[in-house]
mmCIF file of C-alpha atoms and ligand atoms in Angstrom:
data_model
loop_
_atom_site.group_PDB
_atom_site.id
_atom_site.type_symbol
_atom_site.label_atom_id
_atom_site.label_comp_id
_atom_site.label_asym_id
_atom_site.label_seq_id
_atom_site.Cartn_x
_atom_site.Cartn_y
_atom_site.Cartn_z
ATOM 1 C CA MET Y 1 129.615 107.865 91.184
ATOM 2 C CA ALA Y 2 133.175 109.357 91.157
ATOM 3 C CA ASP Y 3 133.060 112.001 93.610
ATOM 4 C CA LYS Y 4 131.907 111.945 97.202
ATOM 5 C CA SER Y 5 128.099 110.700 97.348
ATOM 6 C CA VAL Y 6 125.551 111.047 100.202
ATOM 7 C CA ILE Y 7 123.289 108.345 99.334
ATOM 8 C CA LEU Y 8 119.800 108.928 101.379
ATOM 9 C CA VAL Y 9 117.553 105.769 101.865
ATOM 10 C CA THR Y 10 114.037 107.176 102.552
ATOM 11 C CA GLY Y 11 112.123 104.372 104.483
ATOM 12 C CA GLY Y 12 115.825 102.897 105.471
ATOM 13 C CA THR Y 13 114.641 101.283 108.704
ATOM 14 C CA GLY Y 14 111.947 98.618 107.103
ATOM 15 C CA LEU Y 15 112.067 95.535 105.387
ATOM 16 C CA VAL Y 16 113.578 96.748 102.045
ATOM 17 C CA GLY Y 17 115.894 99.519 103.608
ATOM 18 C CA SER Y 18 117.449 97.296 106.314
ATOM 19 C CA ALA Y 19 118.171 94.763 103.492
ATOM 20 C CA ILE Y 20 120.120 97.511 101.769
ATOM 21 C CA LYS Y 21 121.815 98.326 105.029
ATOM 22 C CA TYR Y 22 122.858 94.800 105.486
ATOM 23 C CA VAL Y 23 124.445 94.481 101.800
ATOM 24 C CA VAL Y 24 126.358 97.930 101.865
ATOM 25 C CA GLU Y 25 127.852 97.045 105.335
ATOM 26 C CA ASN Y 26 128.707 93.633 104.065
ATOM 27 C CA GLY Y 27 131.148 94.704 101.176
ATOM 28 C CA GLU Y 28 128.854 96.543 99.202
ATOM 29 C CA LYS Y 29 130.135 100.204 100.341
ATOM 30 C CA ARG Y 30 132.417 102.190 98.185
ATOM 31 C CA ALA Y 31 135.059 104.312 99.755
ATOM 32 C CA ASN Y 32 133.538 107.990 98.384
ATOM 33 C CA GLU Y 33 130.084 106.973 99.658
ATOM 34 C CA GLU Y 34 128.158 107.924 102.591
ATOM 35 C CA TRP Y 35 125.132 106.030 102.934
ATOM 36 C CA VAL Y 36 121.972 107.374 105.464
ATOM 37 C CA PHE Y 37 119.641 105.166 106.502
ATOM 38 C CA ALA Y 38 116.093 107.464 107.351
ATOM 39 C CA CYS Y 39 113.029 106.800 108.970
ATOM 40 C CA SER Y 40 109.835 108.613 110.233
ATOM 41 C CA LYS Y 41 111.707 109.785 113.345
ATOM 42 C CA ASP Y 42 113.971 111.755 111.049
ATOM 43 C CA GLY Y 43 111.197 113.593 109.111
ATOM 44 C CA ASP Y 44 107.592 112.667 108.423
ATOM 45 C CA LEU Y 45 107.803 112.777 104.676
ATOM 46 C CA SER Y 46 104.128 113.114 104.097
ATOM 47 C CA ASP Y 47 104.695 116.558 105.290
ATOM 48 C CA THR Y 48 106.777 119.118 103.122
ATOM 49 C CA ASP Y 49 108.346 121.401 105.432
ATOM 50 C CA SER Y 50 109.649 118.090 107.088
ATOM 51 C CA THR Y 51 111.111 116.894 104.064
ATOM 52 C CA ARG Y 52 112.532 120.088 103.051
ATOM 53 C CA ALA Y 53 114.463 119.785 106.449
ATOM 54 C CA MET Y 54 115.812 116.355 106.005
ATOM 55 C CA PHE Y 55 116.942 117.248 102.682
ATOM 56 C CA GLU Y 56 118.849 120.427 104.095
ATOM 57 C CA LYS Y 57 120.113 118.345 106.759
ATOM 58 C CA TYR Y 58 121.736 115.377 104.626
ATOM 59 C CA LYS Y 59 121.953 117.160 101.591
ATOM 60 C CA PRO Y 60 121.853 113.999 99.540
ATOM 61 C CA THR Y 61 123.360 113.309 95.911
ATOM 62 C CA HIS Y 62 121.222 110.079 95.133
ATOM 63 C CA ILE Y 63 118.435 108.597 96.943
ATOM 64 C CA ILE Y 64 116.991 105.187 97.039
ATOM 65 C CA HIS Y 65 113.348 106.055 98.094
ATOM 66 C CA LEU Y 66 111.469 103.262 99.897
ATOM 67 C CA ALA Y 67 109.606 105.440 102.438
ATOM 68 C CA ALA Y 68 105.815 104.325 101.999
ATOM 69 C CA MET Y 69 102.671 103.353 103.991
ATOM 70 C CA VAL Y 70 103.142 99.539 103.140
ATOM 71 C CA GLY Y 71 101.014 96.502 103.899
ATOM 72 C CA GLY Y 72 99.672 93.316 102.899
ATOM 73 C CA LEU Y 73 96.380 92.247 101.253
ATOM 74 C CA PHE Y 74 94.133 92.759 104.514
ATOM 75 C CA ARG Y 75 95.600 96.154 105.577
ATOM 76 C CA ASN Y 76 94.994 97.504 102.000
ATOM 77 C CA LEU Y 77 91.426 96.206 101.785
ATOM 78 C CA LYS Y 78 90.880 98.198 105.162
ATOM 79 C CA TYR Y 79 92.660 101.687 104.141
ATOM 80 C CA ASN Y 80 92.750 102.203 100.394
ATOM 81 C CA LEU Y 81 92.178 105.944 100.754
ATOM 82 C CA ASP Y 82 94.940 106.461 103.392
ATOM 83 C CA PHE Y 83 97.144 104.383 101.314
ATOM 84 C CA PHE Y 84 96.551 106.544 98.328
ATOM 85 C CA ARG Y 85 96.605 110.161 100.112
ATOM 86 C CA ILE Y 86 99.824 109.390 102.295
ATOM 87 C CA ASN Y 87 101.952 107.748 99.737
ATOM 88 C CA SER Y 88 100.779 110.650 97.154
ATOM 89 C CA LYS Y 89 102.089 113.187 99.571
ATOM 90 C CA ILE Y 90 105.239 111.448 100.431
ATOM 91 C CA ASN Y 91 106.301 110.809 96.768
ATOM 92 C CA ASP Y 92 105.476 114.517 95.651
ATOM 93 C CA ASN Y 93 107.508 115.957 98.209
ATOM 94 C CA VAL Y 94 110.426 113.335 97.779
ATOM 95 C CA LEU Y 95 110.475 113.943 94.528
ATOM 96 C CA ALA Y 96 109.959 117.697 94.355
ATOM 97 C CA MET Y 97 112.765 118.320 97.043
ATOM 98 C CA SER Y 98 114.984 116.154 94.916
ATOM 99 C CA HIS Y 99 114.429 118.604 92.151
ATOM 100 C CA GLU Y 100 114.751 121.561 94.081
ATOM 101 C CA PHE Y 101 118.284 120.258 95.639
ATOM 102 C CA LYS Y 102 119.759 118.825 92.642
ATOM 103 C CA VAL Y 103 119.601 115.180 93.410
ATOM 104 C CA LYS Y 104 121.946 113.259 90.729
ATOM 105 C CA LYS Y 105 119.904 110.136 90.880
ATOM 106 C CA VAL Y 106 116.475 108.997 92.404
ATOM 107 C CA VAL Y 107 115.338 105.103 92.266
ATOM 108 C CA SER Y 108 111.719 104.983 93.646
ATOM 109 C CA CYS Y 109 109.696 101.749 94.507
ATOM 110 C CA LEU Y 110 106.471 100.542 92.543
ATOM 111 C CA SER Y 111 105.236 96.851 93.182
ATOM 112 C CA THR Y 112 103.837 94.257 90.795
ATOM 113 C CA CYS Y 113 100.380 94.233 92.567
ATOM 114 C CA ILE Y 114 99.821 97.473 90.724
ATOM 115 C CA PHE Y 115 99.618 96.397 87.343
ATOM 116 C CA PRO Y 116 96.362 96.169 85.709
ATOM 117 C CA ASP Y 117 94.037 93.251 87.374
ATOM 118 C CA LYS Y 118 92.651 92.242 83.545
ATOM 119 C CA THR Y 119 95.897 91.520 81.922
ATOM 120 C CA THR Y 120 97.503 89.018 79.750
ATOM 121 C CA TYR Y 121 100.399 87.169 80.959
ATOM 122 C CA PRO Y 122 103.393 87.439 81.841
ATOM 123 C CA ILE Y 123 103.265 90.992 82.800
ATOM 124 C CA ASP Y 124 106.048 93.479 81.627
ATOM 125 C CA GLU Y 125 107.029 97.056 82.223
ATOM 126 C CA THR Y 126 105.086 98.318 79.628
ATOM 127 C CA MET Y 127 101.696 97.616 80.975
ATOM 128 C CA ILE Y 128 101.436 99.680 84.127
ATOM 129 C CA HIS Y 129 98.566 101.960 82.749
ATOM 130 C CA ASN Y 130 96.647 99.759 80.844
ATOM 131 C CA GLY Y 131 93.893 99.631 82.971
ATOM 132 C CA PRO Y 132 92.476 99.404 86.855
ATOM 133 C CA PRO Y 133 94.260 97.695 89.339
ATOM 134 C CA HIS Y 134 92.984 94.915 91.464
ATOM 135 C CA ASN Y 135 90.134 96.561 93.519
ATOM 136 C CA SER Y 136 91.693 95.180 96.837
ATOM 137 C CA ASN Y 137 94.913 97.598 96.714
ATOM 138 C CA PHE Y 138 93.819 100.661 94.533
ATOM 139 C CA GLY Y 139 94.732 103.201 96.550
ATOM 140 C CA TYR Y 140 98.257 101.963 96.867
ATOM 141 C CA SER Y 141 98.244 101.220 92.990
ATOM 142 C CA TYR Y 142 97.381 104.684 91.821
ATOM 143 C CA ALA Y 143 99.771 106.420 94.244
ATOM 144 C CA LYS Y 144 102.546 104.023 92.853
ATOM 145 C CA ARG Y 145 101.697 104.770 89.426
ATOM 146 C CA MET Y 146 101.894 108.302 89.972
ATOM 147 C CA ILE Y 147 105.768 108.014 90.730
ATOM 148 C CA ASP Y 148 106.157 106.871 87.013
ATOM 149 C CA VAL Y 149 104.230 109.704 86.034
ATOM 150 C CA LEU Y 150 106.108 112.264 87.993
ATOM 151 C CA ASN Y 151 109.394 110.493 86.731
ATOM 152 C CA LYS Y 152 108.701 111.032 83.293
ATOM 153 C CA GLY Y 153 107.466 114.726 84.239
ATOM 154 C CA TYR Y 154 110.880 115.948 85.968
ATOM 155 C CA ASN Y 155 112.761 114.114 83.174
ATOM 156 C CA SER Y 156 110.942 115.759 80.375
ATOM 157 C CA MET Y 157 110.811 119.626 82.027
ATOM 158 C CA HIS Y 158 113.868 119.169 83.771
ATOM 159 C CA GLY Y 159 115.988 116.272 82.620
ATOM 160 C CA CYS Y 160 116.064 114.886 86.243
ATOM 161 C CA GLU Y 161 117.189 111.147 86.472
ATOM 162 C CA PHE Y 162 114.334 110.106 88.376
ATOM 163 C CA THR Y 163 113.624 106.050 87.648
ATOM 164 C CA SER Y 164 111.824 103.386 89.551
ATOM 165 C CA VAL Y 165 111.946 99.611 90.083
ATOM 166 C CA ILE Y 166 109.068 96.932 90.467
ATOM 167 C CA PRO Y 167 109.595 94.491 93.350
ATOM 168 C CA THR Y 168 107.372 91.291 93.366
ATOM 169 C CA ASN Y 169 106.415 90.415 96.832
ATOM 170 C CA VAL Y 170 109.370 90.837 99.220
ATOM 171 C CA TYR Y 171 110.076 88.736 102.515
ATOM 172 C CA GLY Y 172 113.127 88.766 104.887
ATOM 173 C CA PRO Y 173 114.669 89.826 108.135
ATOM 174 C CA ASN Y 174 113.273 92.505 109.811
ATOM 175 C CA ASP Y 175 109.797 92.292 107.770
ATOM 176 C CA ASN Y 176 106.659 93.366 109.705
ATOM 177 C CA PHE Y 177 105.072 90.143 111.042
ATOM 178 C CA ASP Y 178 101.858 91.581 112.189
ATOM 179 C CA LEU Y 179 99.216 89.187 111.454
ATOM 180 C CA GLU Y 180 96.587 91.761 110.258
ATOM 181 C CA ASP Y 181 98.967 94.377 108.527
ATOM 182 C CA GLY Y 182 102.006 92.288 107.263
ATOM 183 C CA HIS Y 183 102.306 90.475 104.191
ATOM 184 C CA VAL Y 184 101.395 86.651 103.721
ATOM 185 C CA LEU Y 185 104.964 85.046 104.499
ATOM 186 C CA PRO Y 186 106.118 86.898 107.673
ATOM 187 C CA GLY Y 187 102.337 86.529 108.664
ATOM 188 C CA LEU Y 188 102.559 82.655 107.907
ATOM 189 C CA ILE Y 189 105.917 82.566 109.778
ATOM 190 C CA ASN Y 190 104.234 84.380 112.853
ATOM 191 C CA LYS Y 191 101.643 81.898 112.818
ATOM 192 C CA ALA Y 192 103.622 78.899 112.569
ATOM 193 C CA TYR Y 193 106.169 80.145 115.456
ATOM 194 C CA CYS Y 194 103.006 80.302 117.995
ATOM 195 C CA ALA Y 195 101.452 77.364 116.699
ATOM 196 C CA GLU Y 196 104.486 75.151 117.032
ATOM 197 C CA ARG Y 197 104.871 77.210 120.690
ATOM 198 C CA ASP Y 198 101.478 76.629 122.154
ATOM 199 C CA GLY Y 199 100.556 73.469 120.406
ATOM 200 C CA THR Y 200 97.847 75.094 118.468
ATOM 201 C CA GLU Y 201 96.609 74.480 114.869
ATOM 202 C CA PHE Y 202 98.182 76.557 111.671
ATOM 203 C CA VAL Y 203 95.774 78.448 109.849
ATOM 204 C CA ILE Y 204 96.445 79.686 105.982
ATOM 205 C CA TRP Y 205 94.035 82.419 104.733
ATOM 206 C CA GLY Y 206 91.837 82.129 102.033
ATOM 207 C CA THR Y 207 92.163 78.886 99.808
ATOM 208 C CA GLY Y 208 95.867 78.780 99.428
ATOM 209 C CA ALA Y 209 95.406 78.563 95.532
ATOM 210 C CA PRO Y 210 96.703 82.232 94.396
ATOM 211 C CA ARG Y 211 100.130 82.278 93.333
ATOM 212 C CA ARG Y 212 102.900 84.665 93.879
ATOM 213 C CA GLN Y 213 106.702 85.343 92.895
ATOM 214 C CA PHE Y 214 108.756 86.041 95.760
ATOM 215 C CA ILE Y 215 111.981 87.877 96.179
ATOM 216 C CA TYR Y 216 114.233 87.749 99.258
ATOM 217 C CA SER Y 217 114.808 91.294 100.419
ATOM 218 C CA ARG Y 218 118.749 90.955 100.346
ATOM 219 C CA ASP Y 219 118.256 89.730 96.723
ATOM 220 C CA LEU Y 220 116.514 92.817 96.135
ATOM 221 C CA ALA Y 221 118.729 94.855 98.089
ATOM 222 C CA ARG Y 222 121.875 94.086 96.020
ATOM 223 C CA LEU Y 223 119.735 94.592 92.749
ATOM 224 C CA MET Y 224 118.653 98.146 93.462
ATOM 225 C CA ILE Y 225 122.032 98.905 94.180
ATOM 226 C CA TRP Y 226 122.783 97.829 90.992
ATOM 227 C CA VAL Y 227 119.991 100.052 89.504
ATOM 228 C CA LEU Y 228 121.299 103.009 91.537
ATOM 229 C CA ARG Y 229 124.782 102.890 90.042
ATOM 230 C CA GLU Y 230 124.333 101.230 86.683
ATOM 231 C CA TYR Y 231 120.410 101.428 85.386
ATOM 232 C CA LYS Y 232 120.188 104.558 83.022
ATOM 233 C CA GLU Y 233 116.739 104.333 81.747
ATOM 234 C CA ILE Y 234 114.145 106.366 83.219
ATOM 235 C CA ASP Y 235 111.325 103.423 82.656
ATOM 236 C CA PRO Y 236 110.941 101.222 85.293
ATOM 237 C CA ILE Y 237 112.211 97.824 85.798
ATOM 238 C CA ILE Y 238 110.885 94.619 87.456
ATOM 239 C CA LEU Y 239 113.183 92.942 89.754
ATOM 240 C CA SER Y 240 111.650 89.568 90.443
ATOM 241 C CA VAL Y 241 112.401 86.073 90.290
ATOM 242 C CA SER Y 242 111.284 84.173 87.028
ATOM 243 C CA GLU Y 243 107.925 83.395 86.252
ATOM 244 C CA ALA Y 244 108.831 79.343 86.492
ATOM 245 C CA GLU Y 245 109.464 80.306 90.402
ATOM 246 C CA GLU Y 246 106.010 81.275 91.188
ATOM 247 C CA VAL Y 247 104.204 79.403 93.422
ATOM 248 C CA SER Y 248 101.025 78.687 95.328
ATOM 249 C CA ILE Y 249 100.324 80.236 98.856
ATOM 250 C CA LYS Y 250 99.770 76.590 99.866
ATOM 251 C CA ASP Y 251 103.143 75.894 98.442
ATOM 252 C CA ALA Y 252 104.815 78.789 100.239
ATOM 253 C CA ALA Y 253 102.989 77.835 103.252
ATOM 254 C CA MET Y 254 104.578 74.199 103.406
ATOM 255 C CA SER Y 255 108.269 75.799 102.708
ATOM 256 C CA VAL Y 256 107.368 77.915 106.111
ATOM 257 C CA LEU Y 257 106.398 74.909 107.868
ATOM 258 C CA LYS Y 258 109.222 73.162 107.038
ATOM 259 C CA ALA Y 259 111.647 75.848 108.257
ATOM 260 C CA CYS Y 260 109.455 75.905 111.501
ATOM 261 C CA ASP Y 261 109.708 71.947 111.753
ATOM 262 C CA PHE Y 262 106.078 72.521 112.497
ATOM 263 C CA LYS Y 263 104.283 68.972 112.863
ATOM 264 C CA GLY Y 264 100.823 70.043 113.509
ATOM 265 C CA LYS Y 265 97.538 70.572 112.059
ATOM 266 C CA VAL Y 266 97.361 72.572 109.235
ATOM 267 C CA THR Y 267 94.027 74.168 108.244
ATOM 268 C CA PHE Y 268 92.595 76.870 105.825
ATOM 269 C CA ASP Y 269 90.328 79.795 106.611
ATOM 270 C CA ALA Y 270 88.572 80.229 103.257
ATOM 271 C CA SER Y 271 86.249 82.735 104.893
ATOM 272 C CA LYS Y 272 89.272 85.280 104.605
ATOM 273 C CA SER Y 273 90.189 86.975 100.890
ATOM 274 C CA ASP Y 274 92.320 85.175 98.514
ATOM 275 C CA GLY Y 275 92.894 88.832 96.956
ATOM 276 C CA GLN Y 276 94.671 88.913 93.396
ATOM 277 C CA PHE Y 277 94.745 85.216 92.215
ATOM 278 C CA LYS Y 278 97.762 85.759 90.362
ATOM 279 C CA LYS Y 279 100.070 88.645 88.968
ATOM 280 C CA THR Y 280 102.911 87.076 86.739
ATOM 281 C CA ALA Y 281 105.462 89.203 85.886
ATOM 282 C CA SER Y 282 108.359 88.888 83.465
ATOM 283 C CA ASN Y 283 112.024 89.392 84.623
ATOM 284 C CA ASN Y 284 113.230 89.250 80.988
ATOM 285 C CA LYS Y 285 114.349 92.982 81.201
ATOM 286 C CA LEU Y 286 116.293 92.357 84.183
ATOM 287 C CA ARG Y 287 118.015 89.304 82.547
ATOM 288 C CA LYS Y 288 118.936 91.232 79.667
ATOM 289 C CA TYR Y 289 121.054 93.241 81.924
ATOM 290 C CA LEU Y 290 121.982 90.919 84.590
ATOM 291 C CA PRO Y 291 122.110 87.291 82.767
ATOM 292 C CA ASP Y 292 124.113 85.629 85.508
ATOM 293 C CA PHE Y 293 122.252 87.405 88.620
ATOM 294 C CA LYS Y 294 122.107 84.567 91.470
ATOM 295 C CA PHE Y 295 118.687 84.433 93.400
ATOM 296 C CA THR Y 296 118.924 82.839 97.103
ATOM 297 C CA PRO Y 297 116.908 79.572 96.716
ATOM 298 C CA PHE Y 298 113.535 80.427 98.150
ATOM 299 C CA ASP Y 299 113.900 77.301 101.025
ATOM 300 C CA GLN Y 300 117.107 78.577 102.159
ATOM 301 C CA ALA Y 301 116.026 82.511 102.285
ATOM 302 C CA ILE Y 302 112.571 81.319 104.222
ATOM 303 C CA LYS Y 303 114.886 79.542 106.786
ATOM 304 C CA GLU Y 304 116.869 82.563 107.164
ATOM 305 C CA THR Y 305 114.072 84.573 107.663
ATOM 306 C CA VAL Y 306 112.633 82.236 110.225
ATOM 307 C CA ASP Y 307 115.713 82.097 111.973
ATOM 308 C CA TRP Y 308 115.897 86.130 112.115
ATOM 309 C CA PHE Y 309 112.456 85.736 113.503
ATOM 310 C CA VAL Y 310 113.179 83.251 116.169
ATOM 311 C CA GLN Y 311 116.094 85.065 117.244
ATOM 312 C CA ASN Y 312 114.506 88.675 117.289
ATOM 313 C CA TYR Y 313 111.171 87.548 118.441
ATOM 314 C CA GLU Y 314 110.795 90.179 121.219
ATOM 315 C CA THR Y 315 111.725 93.235 119.346
ATOM 316 C CA ALA Y 316 110.234 92.146 115.764
ATOM 317 C CA ARG Y 317 107.613 94.143 114.599
ATOM 318 C CA LYS Y 318 104.329 91.825 114.975
HETATM 319 P P1 NAP E 401 108.349 98.886 105.460
HETATM 320 O O1 NAP E 401 109.162 97.765 106.060
HETATM 321 O O2 NAP E 401 107.055 99.092 105.985
HETATM 322 O O3 NAP E 401 109.118 100.251 105.809
HETATM 323 C C1 NAP E 401 108.446 101.168 105.261
HETATM 324 C C2 NAP E 401 109.586 102.349 106.045
HETATM 325 O O4 NAP E 401 109.418 103.649 105.372
HETATM 326 C C3 NAP E 401 109.924 102.595 107.181
HETATM 327 O O5 NAP E 401 111.253 102.485 107.369
HETATM 328 C C4 NAP E 401 109.160 103.708 107.824
HETATM 329 O O6 NAP E 401 109.741 104.391 108.744
HETATM 330 C C5 NAP E 401 109.353 104.617 106.459
HETATM 331 N N1 NAP E 401 107.943 105.417 106.617
HETATM 332 C C6 NAP E 401 106.680 105.149 106.462
HETATM 333 N N2 NAP E 401 106.192 106.227 106.566
HETATM 334 C C7 NAP E 401 107.128 107.365 106.674
HETATM 335 C C8 NAP E 401 106.773 108.773 106.320
HETATM 336 N N3 NAP E 401 105.689 109.390 106.529
HETATM 337 N N4 NAP E 401 108.097 109.552 106.565
HETATM 338 C C9 NAP E 401 109.207 108.943 106.783
HETATM 339 N N5 NAP E 401 109.378 107.406 106.579
HETATM 340 C C10 NAP E 401 108.439 106.797 106.443
HETATM 341 O O7 NAP E 401 108.233 98.757 103.967
HETATM 342 P P2 NAP E 401 108.991 97.609 102.871
HETATM 343 O O8 NAP E 401 108.548 96.418 102.759
HETATM 344 O O9 NAP E 401 110.317 97.877 103.337
HETATM 345 O O10 NAP E 401 108.875 98.728 101.503
HETATM 346 C C11 NAP E 401 109.842 99.498 101.202
HETATM 347 C C12 NAP E 401 109.472 100.030 99.712
HETATM 348 O O11 NAP E 401 109.154 98.549 98.959
HETATM 349 C C13 NAP E 401 107.851 100.575 99.780
HETATM 350 O O12 NAP E 401 108.128 101.708 98.842
HETATM 351 C C14 NAP E 401 107.194 99.509 99.396
HETATM 352 O O13 NAP E 401 106.008 100.251 98.551
HETATM 353 C C15 NAP E 401 107.835 98.529 98.422
HETATM 354 N N6 NAP E 401 107.661 97.481 97.978
HETATM 355 C C16 NAP E 401 107.288 96.337 98.974
HETATM 356 C C17 NAP E 401 107.045 95.117 98.705
HETATM 357 C C18 NAP E 401 106.720 94.508 99.993
HETATM 358 O O14 NAP E 401 106.296 93.187 99.804
HETATM 359 N N7 NAP E 401 107.379 94.507 101.086
HETATM 360 C C19 NAP E 401 106.604 94.676 97.478
HETATM 361 C C20 NAP E 401 106.736 95.767 96.410
HETATM 362 C C21 NAP E 401 107.389 96.978 96.826
HETATM 363 P P3 NAP E 401 108.884 104.139 110.231
HETATM 364 O O15 NAP E 401 109.084 102.680 110.580
HETATM 365 O O16 NAP E 401 109.990 104.834 110.978
HETATM 366 O O17 NAP E 401 107.719 104.569 110.032
HETATM 367 O O1 GFB E 402 101.186 89.569 100.929
HETATM 368 P P1 GFB E 402 99.767 89.337 100.911
HETATM 369 O O2 GFB E 402 99.192 89.782 102.177
HETATM 370 O O3 GFB E 402 99.129 90.350 99.865
HETATM 371 O O4 GFB E 402 99.325 88.072 100.641
HETATM 372 P P2 GFB E 402 98.920 90.268 98.067
HETATM 373 C C1 GFB E 402 97.782 87.734 100.458
HETATM 374 C C2 GFB E 402 97.670 86.426 100.021
HETATM 375 O O5 GFB E 402 97.954 85.322 100.760
HETATM 376 C C3 GFB E 402 95.956 86.200 99.731
HETATM 377 C C4 GFB E 402 96.815 84.532 101.827
HETATM 378 O O6 GFB E 402 95.658 84.842 98.961
HETATM 379 C C5 GFB E 402 95.719 85.415 101.508
HETATM 380 O O7 GFB E 402 94.521 84.700 101.340
HETATM 381 N N1 GFB E 402 97.226 84.163 102.921
HETATM 382 C C6 GFB E 402 97.172 83.207 103.524
HETATM 383 C C7 GFB E 402 97.817 85.135 103.876
HETATM 384 N N2 GFB E 402 97.357 83.277 104.807
HETATM 385 C C8 GFB E 402 97.890 84.608 104.972
HETATM 386 C C9 GFB E 402 98.314 85.482 106.091
HETATM 387 O O8 GFB E 402 98.433 85.108 107.346
HETATM 388 N N3 GFB E 402 98.561 86.841 105.875
HETATM 389 C C10 GFB E 402 98.139 87.452 104.833
HETATM 390 N N4 GFB E 402 98.419 88.776 104.736
HETATM 391 N N5 GFB E 402 97.792 86.778 103.818
HETATM 392 C C11 GFB E 402 99.828 92.754 98.377
HETATM 393 C C12 GFB E 402 99.062 94.479 97.842
HETATM 394 O O9 GFB E 402 98.805 91.909 97.813
HETATM 395 O O10 GFB E 402 101.136 92.818 97.702
HETATM 396 C C13 GFB E 402 100.064 94.957 98.745
HETATM 397 O O11 GFB E 402 97.934 94.317 98.792
HETATM 398 C C14 GFB E 402 101.719 95.188 98.269
HETATM 399 O O12 GFB E 402 99.318 96.559 97.886
HETATM 400 C C15 GFB E 402 102.242 93.553 98.327
HETATM 401 O O13 GFB E 402 101.889 95.562 97.066
HETATM 402 C C16 GFB E 402 103.452 93.182 97.845
HETATM 403 O O14 GFB E 402 100.219 89.700 97.609
HETATM 404 O O15 GFB E 402 98.012 89.543 97.999
#
């Protein structure tokens, strides 16, 4: 990106967006770059006119497109139709305006939860459209898959450099710690903090048996900035720790309890859904490009996230 670049990060105030802001402000920003971190107050991207107004205001040359209706298993179970409709509108508006305003490159976000539920493992980037997703989040999943379809369409018809990344479950500072709508790690951190404070028991939902790969938001941020600058494919790339670092929900919960120094009673509420048992993804494609990239150790990243939550308890999303 030789000339002056205006990099618009849609969804720039959320978990992933704030991690990108952190990384940009701590050494990654280049002299010829202006970074804009937008949120819905800057414009509702599910509305075409608001989207056009945002593009007219910022005139972005590059975009990291994060804005979406996002949530954990339990929010998806409740609002599959909204996840599909709202995210489909946001994605169509952002990519249509990116084409209209001649944006040089767009990096959008899929997710490892959108892959076919009935699949072989490890999952890789070629499998996205090979069958229906897990029923718990079909709305979100189909909306995300359409980003890949749109990217291929804009590239084949107009030569647009629109690509996407496929992060696994993300966690870190400035996550959504809401117990009903958030993802598992922020939910467990919020619950552990309150159980320790109130002397109550710590409840893990489901059986604790499902398995997940978790990526620290600040590691994902560094990888997404690399994708923006160096990755030339239109096809998506999985951004995840290796299959070997997949952990059970129970193990992840124990790591949270260690970071919170919780000594109380731990129980499981098996009446709550387990959701997808696993979505084990390969990061071989990433490793071919970045064989030496170092992920933050899980326990260290959990501790950093817990410390952030405790220090920001009053203002955190919960
Ligand atoms: P998040 O914390 O919920 O942040 C979402 C961002 O999108 C916020 O800045 C929000 O702004 C903005 N936004 C939502 N609706 C909008 C609208 N209609 N118009 C404009 N902005 C809107 O989400 P996240 O976890 O950072 O996720 C970022 C991206 O990563 C998403 O595309 C998500 O699908 C993807 N992803 C996340 C995970 C994960 O585990 N978190 C895993 C894989 C992929 P306001 O707060 O002002 O509404
Ligand atoms: O992060 P999560 O909500 O979503 O994790 P997914 C759900 C798993 O964690 C289930 C268990 O096995 C839950 O039973 N769990 C245990 C908890 N305690 C808790 C808790 O306190 N809160 C939550 N939320 N879960 C999502 C997709 O799937 O993955 C989204 O639905 C998104 O679309 C996201 O893509 C990355 O990992 O199951």
